[in-house]
Amino acid sequence: CAVIEMQDVWKEYPNGTQALNGISVQIQKGEFVYVVGPSGAGKSTFIKLMYREVRPTRGHIFVNGFNIERLKDHKIPLLRRSIGVVFQDFKLLPKLTAAENVAFALEVIGLSHKQIRKRVREVLTQVGLEDKMDMLPSQLSGGEQQRVAVARSLANNPAVIIADEPTGNLDPDTSWGIMRLFQHINDRGTTIVMATHNREIVNSMRRRVIAIENGMIVRDEEKGYYGYDE
Ligand code: ADP
Ligand code: ADP
């Protein structure tokens, strides 16, 4: 069944920019989907709609069974706990250690201290950072900081992980390490939707590719290619 569905979704920003023009798409449980396209095409908007960072001007959006346009504000945290989000610039809290950054995502859901400590260790081990749990972000490399962000996104055991250019600030070797991590997470059944400009990765991994241009889906292929020269 579809974990993400959009039906004729349009987005116009308050300044009049028409960012999305009639997007319809279904993403099934367990898929790994790349979202590609030129800068300004609407990729980030497409992704932000999924966790209700942005609201559609019209159209219907369903994510993990939540009806996004009808969702009451007090239910937004419930939606966001079912989705892990990873950003290009990591968005870690600079004064908190790796472990505290991950724990922060868990503290809202009423687990005991002991359960939080266990889960934090589990996910940081999963990303290979069990030895660096007490480091601050500034003491970690870019790749390690992104691993912390991936661990944080996993903390609540989400059905879907959404990533917006997660390798955009990383060198090629580090990017491959992060991609391998997403691959393992996907192998365990988590759906992954990732906007990326990394042609080499998209062309080697051969997963579903959705290309967006001028706010429209212009290509949607199983085992697709990056398909742009930049
Ligand atoms: P991409 O991620 O593909 O670069 P975006 O979704 O960020 O594309 O942007 C799509 C279009 O919407 C662009 O023209 C961009 O300038 C515009 N846009 C994005 N965010 C906003 C905003 N908050 N207000 C106004 N326009 C925006
Ligand atoms: P390791 O951390 O074990 O050295 P890498 O992170 O280098 O592994 O690579 C992870 C996966 O990505 C491996 O399956 C490897 O074959 C693949 N890979 C690494 N670099 C490239 C590349 N430039 N092109 C295609 N595949 C690559």
CSV table of C-alpha atoms and ligand atoms in Angstrom, one decimal:
chain,number,residue,atom,x,y,z
A,1,CYS,CA,0.0,0.0,0.0
A,2,ALA,CA,1.1,3.6,-0.6
A,3,VAL,CA,2.9,5.3,2.4
A,4,ILE,CA,2.9,8.6,0.4
A,5,GLU,CA,0.2,9.7,-2.0
A,6,MET,CA,-0.3,13.0,-3.7
A,7,GLN,CA,-3.3,13.8,-5.8
A,8,ASP,CA,-3.1,16.9,-8.1
A,9,VAL,CA,-1.1,18.9,-5.6
A,10,TRP,CA,-0.4,22.6,-6.3
A,11,LYS,CA,1.8,25.0,-4.3
A,12,GLU,CA,1.9,28.8,-4.7
A,13,TYR,CA,4.0,30.7,-2.2
A,14,PRO,CA,2.6,33.9,-0.7
A,15,ASN,CA,4.8,36.0,-3.0
A,16,GLY,CA,3.1,34.4,-6.0
A,17,THR,CA,5.9,31.9,-6.9
A,18,GLN,CA,4.2,28.8,-8.5
A,19,ALA,CA,6.4,26.1,-7.0
A,20,LEU,CA,4.4,22.9,-7.8
A,21,ASN,CA,1.8,22.6,-10.7
A,22,GLY,CA,-0.3,19.5,-10.3
A,23,ILE,CA,1.8,16.7,-8.8
A,24,SER,CA,0.3,13.2,-8.5
A,25,VAL,CA,2.4,10.4,-7.2
A,26,GLN,CA,2.3,7.2,-5.1
A,27,ILE,CA,5.2,5.8,-3.2
A,28,GLN,CA,4.9,2.3,-1.8
A,29,LYS,CA,6.2,0.9,1.4
A,30,GLY,CA,9.8,-0.1,1.2
A,31,GLU,CA,10.6,1.9,-1.9
A,32,PHE,CA,13.8,3.9,-2.3
A,33,VAL,CA,13.1,7.0,-4.4
A,34,TYR,CA,15.4,9.7,-5.8
A,35,VAL,CA,13.9,13.1,-6.6
A,36,VAL,CA,16.1,14.9,-9.2
A,37,GLY,CA,15.8,18.1,-11.2
A,38,PRO,CA,17.4,21.5,-11.7
A,39,SER,CA,17.7,24.0,-8.8
A,40,GLY,CA,14.4,25.8,-8.3
A,41,ALA,CA,12.4,22.9,-9.9
A,42,GLY,CA,10.3,22.3,-6.8
A,43,LYS,CA,12.1,19.3,-5.1
A,44,SER,CA,12.3,20.8,-1.7
A,45,THR,CA,8.8,22.0,-1.8
A,46,PHE,CA,7.7,18.5,-2.8
A,47,ILE,CA,9.5,17.0,0.2
A,48,LYS,CA,8.4,19.7,2.7
A,49,LEU,CA,4.8,19.0,1.9
A,50,MET,CA,5.3,15.5,3.2
A,51,TYR,CA,6.0,16.5,6.8
A,52,ARG,CA,3.8,19.6,6.6
A,53,GLU,CA,6.6,22.1,6.7
A,54,VAL,CA,4.7,23.6,3.7
A,55,ARG,CA,1.0,23.4,3.1
A,56,PRO,CA,-0.5,22.8,-0.4
A,57,THR,CA,-2.5,25.4,-2.1
A,58,ARG,CA,-4.7,22.6,-3.4
A,59,GLY,CA,-4.7,18.9,-3.8
A,60,HIS,CA,-4.6,15.9,-1.4
A,61,ILE,CA,-1.7,14.5,0.4
A,62,PHE,CA,-1.6,11.3,2.5
A,63,VAL,CA,1.5,10.2,4.5
A,64,ASN,CA,1.6,7.2,6.7
A,65,GLY,CA,-2.2,7.3,6.8
A,66,PHE,CA,-2.3,10.9,7.9
A,67,ASN,CA,-4.5,13.2,5.7
A,68,ILE,CA,-2.0,16.2,5.6
A,69,GLU,CA,-4.4,19.0,4.7
A,70,ARG,CA,-7.0,18.0,7.3
A,71,LEU,CA,-4.4,17.4,10.0
A,72,LYS,CA,-5.0,19.4,13.2
A,73,ASP,CA,-2.0,21.4,14.4
A,74,HIS,CA,-1.8,19.4,17.6
A,75,LYS,CA,-1.5,16.2,15.6
A,76,ILE,CA,1.6,17.5,13.6
A,77,PRO,CA,4.1,16.0,16.2
A,78,LEU,CA,2.4,12.6,15.7
A,79,LEU,CA,2.9,12.8,11.9
A,80,ARG,CA,6.5,14.0,12.3
A,81,ARG,CA,7.4,11.1,14.6
A,82,SER,CA,6.4,8.7,11.9
A,83,ILE,CA,8.8,10.4,9.5
A,84,GLY,CA,12.6,10.8,9.9
A,85,VAL,CA,14.0,13.9,8.1
A,86,VAL,CA,17.7,14.4,7.1
A,87,PHE,CA,18.9,17.8,5.8
A,88,GLN,CA,21.9,18.9,3.7
A,89,ASP,CA,23.3,21.0,6.6
A,90,PHE,CA,22.6,18.3,9.3
A,91,LYS,CA,20.7,20.7,11.6
A,92,LEU,CA,22.2,19.3,14.8
A,93,LEU,CA,22.0,21.3,18.0
A,94,PRO,CA,25.5,22.6,18.4
A,95,LYS,CA,25.6,22.6,22.2
A,96,LEU,CA,24.4,19.1,22.6
A,97,THR,CA,26.5,15.9,22.2
A,98,ALA,CA,25.7,13.3,19.5
A,99,ALA,CA,23.8,11.2,22.1
A,100,GLU,CA,21.9,14.3,23.4
A,101,ASN,CA,20.9,15.3,19.8
A,102,VAL,CA,19.4,11.8,19.3
A,103,ALA,CA,17.8,11.7,22.8
A,104,PHE,CA,16.2,15.1,22.1
A,105,ALA,CA,14.1,13.5,19.3
A,106,LEU,CA,12.9,10.8,21.8
A,107,GLU,CA,12.2,12.9,24.9
A,108,VAL,CA,8.8,14.1,23.6
A,109,ILE,CA,7.3,10.6,23.5
A,110,GLY,CA,7.4,9.7,27.2
A,111,LEU,CA,10.0,7.0,27.3
A,112,SER,CA,11.9,6.4,30.6
A,113,HIS,CA,15.5,7.6,30.9
A,114,LYS,CA,16.7,4.0,30.7
A,115,GLN,CA,14.7,3.4,27.5
A,116,ILE,CA,16.0,6.6,25.9
A,117,ARG,CA,19.7,5.6,26.8
A,118,LYS,CA,19.2,2.2,25.2
A,119,ARG,CA,17.6,3.5,22.0
A,120,VAL,CA,20.2,6.3,21.7
A,121,ARG,CA,23.0,3.7,21.9
A,122,GLU,CA,21.2,1.4,19.5
A,123,VAL,CA,20.8,3.9,16.7
A,124,LEU,CA,24.3,5.5,17.1
A,125,THR,CA,25.7,2.0,16.9
A,126,GLN,CA,23.7,1.4,13.8
A,127,VAL,CA,25.4,4.4,12.1
A,128,GLY,CA,28.9,3.4,13.4
A,129,LEU,CA,29.3,6.1,16.0
A,130,GLU,CA,29.1,4.2,19.3
A,131,ASP,CA,32.6,5.5,20.2
A,132,LYS,CA,31.6,9.1,19.6
A,133,MET,CA,28.4,9.4,21.5
A,134,ASP,CA,29.7,12.1,23.8
A,135,MET,CA,31.3,14.3,21.2
A,136,LEU,CA,29.8,17.7,20.2
A,137,PRO,CA,29.0,18.3,16.5
A,138,SER,CA,32.0,20.6,16.3
A,139,GLN,CA,34.3,17.7,17.3
A,140,LEU,CA,33.0,15.5,14.5
A,141,SER,CA,33.7,15.5,10.7
A,142,GLY,CA,30.9,16.4,8.3
A,143,GLY,CA,30.3,12.7,7.5
A,144,GLU,CA,30.1,11.9,11.2
A,145,GLN,CA,27.7,14.8,11.8
A,146,GLN,CA,25.4,13.5,9.0
A,147,ARG,CA,25.6,10.0,10.6
A,148,VAL,CA,24.3,11.6,13.9
A,149,ALA,CA,21.5,13.2,11.9
A,150,VAL,CA,20.7,9.9,10.3
A,151,ALA,CA,20.7,8.2,13.8
A,152,ARG,CA,18.3,11.0,15.0
A,153,SER,CA,16.0,10.4,12.0
A,154,LEU,CA,15.9,6.6,13.0
A,155,ALA,CA,15.3,7.2,16.7
A,156,ASN,CA,11.5,6.9,16.6
A,157,ASN,CA,11.6,3.9,14.1
A,158,PRO,CA,9.8,5.9,11.4
A,159,ALA,CA,8.1,4.2,8.4
A,160,VAL,CA,9.6,6.8,6.1
A,161,ILE,CA,12.8,8.7,5.9
A,162,ILE,CA,12.9,11.9,3.9
A,163,ALA,CA,16.3,13.4,3.0
A,164,ASP,CA,16.9,16.7,1.2
A,165,GLU,CA,20.4,16.7,-0.4
A,166,PRO,CA,21.9,14.6,2.4
A,167,THR,CA,25.3,14.4,0.7
A,168,GLY,CA,25.3,18.0,-0.7
A,169,ASN,CA,28.0,19.1,1.8
A,170,LEU,CA,30.1,15.9,1.8
A,171,ASP,CA,33.0,14.8,-0.3
A,172,PRO,CA,32.5,11.8,-2.6
A,173,ASP,CA,33.9,9.1,-0.3
A,174,THR,CA,32.0,10.3,2.7
A,175,SER,CA,28.8,10.5,0.5
A,176,TRP,CA,29.2,6.9,-0.4
A,177,GLY,CA,29.4,5.9,3.3
A,178,ILE,CA,26.2,7.8,4.0
A,179,MET,CA,24.5,6.3,1.0
A,180,ARG,CA,25.5,2.8,2.1
A,181,LEU,CA,23.8,3.6,5.4
A,182,PHE,CA,20.6,4.6,3.7
A,183,GLN,CA,20.8,1.4,1.7
A,184,HIS,CA,21.0,-0.7,4.9
A,185,ILE,CA,18.1,1.3,6.4
A,186,ASN,CA,16.0,0.7,3.3
A,187,ASP,CA,17.0,-3.1,3.3
A,188,ARG,CA,15.3,-3.2,6.7
A,189,GLY,CA,12.0,-2.0,5.1
A,190,THR,CA,12.0,1.7,5.7
A,191,THR,CA,10.8,3.8,2.8
A,192,ILE,CA,13.3,6.4,1.6
A,193,VAL,CA,12.6,9.5,-0.4
A,194,MET,CA,15.8,11.5,-1.2
A,195,ALA,CA,16.2,14.7,-3.2
A,196,THR,CA,19.7,14.8,-4.7
A,197,HIS,CA,22.1,16.4,-7.2
A,198,ASN,CA,24.5,13.5,-6.9
A,199,ARG,CA,24.5,12.0,-10.4
A,200,GLU,CA,27.1,9.4,-9.7
A,201,ILE,CA,25.2,7.9,-6.8
A,202,VAL,CA,21.8,7.9,-8.7
A,203,ASN,CA,23.3,6.3,-11.7
A,204,SER,CA,25.1,3.6,-9.7
A,205,MET,CA,22.3,2.7,-7.4
A,206,ARG,CA,19.6,2.4,-10.0
A,207,ARG,CA,16.5,3.0,-8.0
A,208,ARG,CA,13.2,4.7,-8.8
A,209,VAL,CA,13.9,8.2,-10.1
A,210,ILE,CA,11.3,11.0,-10.1
A,211,ALA,CA,12.4,14.1,-12.1
A,212,ILE,CA,10.7,17.4,-11.3
A,213,GLU,CA,11.0,20.4,-13.6
A,214,ASN,CA,9.0,23.7,-13.3
A,215,GLY,CA,6.9,22.2,-10.6
A,216,MET,CA,5.8,19.1,-12.6
A,217,ILE,CA,6.9,15.5,-12.6
A,218,VAL,CA,8.5,15.0,-16.1
A,219,ARG,CA,9.9,11.5,-15.6
A,220,ASP,CA,9.1,8.7,-13.2
A,221,GLU,CA,11.1,5.5,-13.8
A,222,GLU,CA,11.9,2.3,-12.0
A,223,LYS,CA,15.7,1.8,-12.0
A,224,GLY,CA,16.1,5.3,-13.5
A,225,TYR,CA,19.0,7.5,-14.3
A,226,TYR,CA,20.0,10.9,-13.1
A,227,GLY,CA,19.4,12.2,-16.6
A,228,TYR,CA,20.9,15.7,-16.5
A,229,ASP,CA,24.2,17.2,-17.5
A,230,GLU,CA,25.3,19.9,-15.2
B,1,ADP,P1,14.4,23.0,-5.5
B,1,ADP,O1,14.4,22.3,-4.2
B,1,ADP,O2,14.2,22.1,-6.7
B,1,ADP,O3,15.6,23.8,-5.7
B,1,ADP,P2,12.3,24.6,-4.3
B,1,ADP,O4,11.2,23.7,-4.0
B,1,ADP,O5,13.2,25.0,-3.2
B,1,ADP,O6,13.1,23.9,-5.5
B,1,ADP,O7,11.8,25.9,-5.0
B,1,ADP,C1,10.8,25.9,-6.0
B,1,ADP,C2,10.4,27.4,-6.4
B,1,ADP,O8,9.8,27.9,-5.3
B,1,ADP,C3,11.6,28.2,-6.6
B,1,ADP,O9,11.3,29.2,-7.6
B,1,ADP,C4,11.9,28.9,-5.3
B,1,ADP,O10,12.6,30.1,-5.5
B,1,ADP,C5,10.5,29.1,-4.8
B,1,ADP,N1,10.4,29.1,-3.3
B,1,ADP,C6,10.9,28.1,-2.5
B,1,ADP,N2,10.6,28.4,-1.2
B,1,ADP,C7,9.9,29.6,-1.2
B,1,ADP,C8,9.4,30.5,-0.3
B,1,ADP,N3,9.4,30.1,1.0
B,1,ADP,N4,8.7,31.6,-0.7
B,1,ADP,C9,8.7,31.9,-2.0
B,1,ADP,N5,9.2,31.2,-3.0
B,1,ADP,C10,9.8,30.0,-2.6
B,2,ADP,P1,33.7,1.2,2.5
B,2,ADP,O1,33.3,2.2,3.6
B,2,ADP,O2,33.6,-0.2,2.9
B,2,ADP,O3,35.0,1.6,1.9
B,2,ADP,P2,32.3,2.7,0.5
B,2,ADP,O4,31.6,3.7,1.4
B,2,ADP,O5,33.5,3.2,-0.2
B,2,ADP,O6,32.6,1.4,1.3
B,2,ADP,O7,31.3,2.2,-0.6
B,2,ADP,C1,30.0,1.8,-0.3
B,2,ADP,C2,29.4,1.1,-1.5
B,2,ADP,O8,29.3,2.0,-2.6
B,2,ADP,C3,30.1,-0.1,-2.0
B,2,ADP,O9,29.2,-1.1,-2.4
B,2,ADP,C4,30.9,0.4,-3.2
B,2,ADP,O10,31.0,-0.6,-4.1
B,2,ADP,C5,30.0,1.5,-3.7
B,2,ADP,N1,30.9,2.6,-4.2
B,2,ADP,C6,31.8,3.4,-3.6
B,2,ADP,N2,32.3,4.3,-4.4
B,2,ADP,C7,31.7,4.1,-5.6
B,2,ADP,C8,31.8,4.8,-6.9
B,2,ADP,N3,32.6,5.8,-7.1
B,2,ADP,N4,31.0,4.4,-7.9
B,2,ADP,C9,30.2,3.4,-7.7
B,2,ADP,N5,30.0,2.7,-6.5
B,2,ADP,C10,30.8,3.1,-5.5
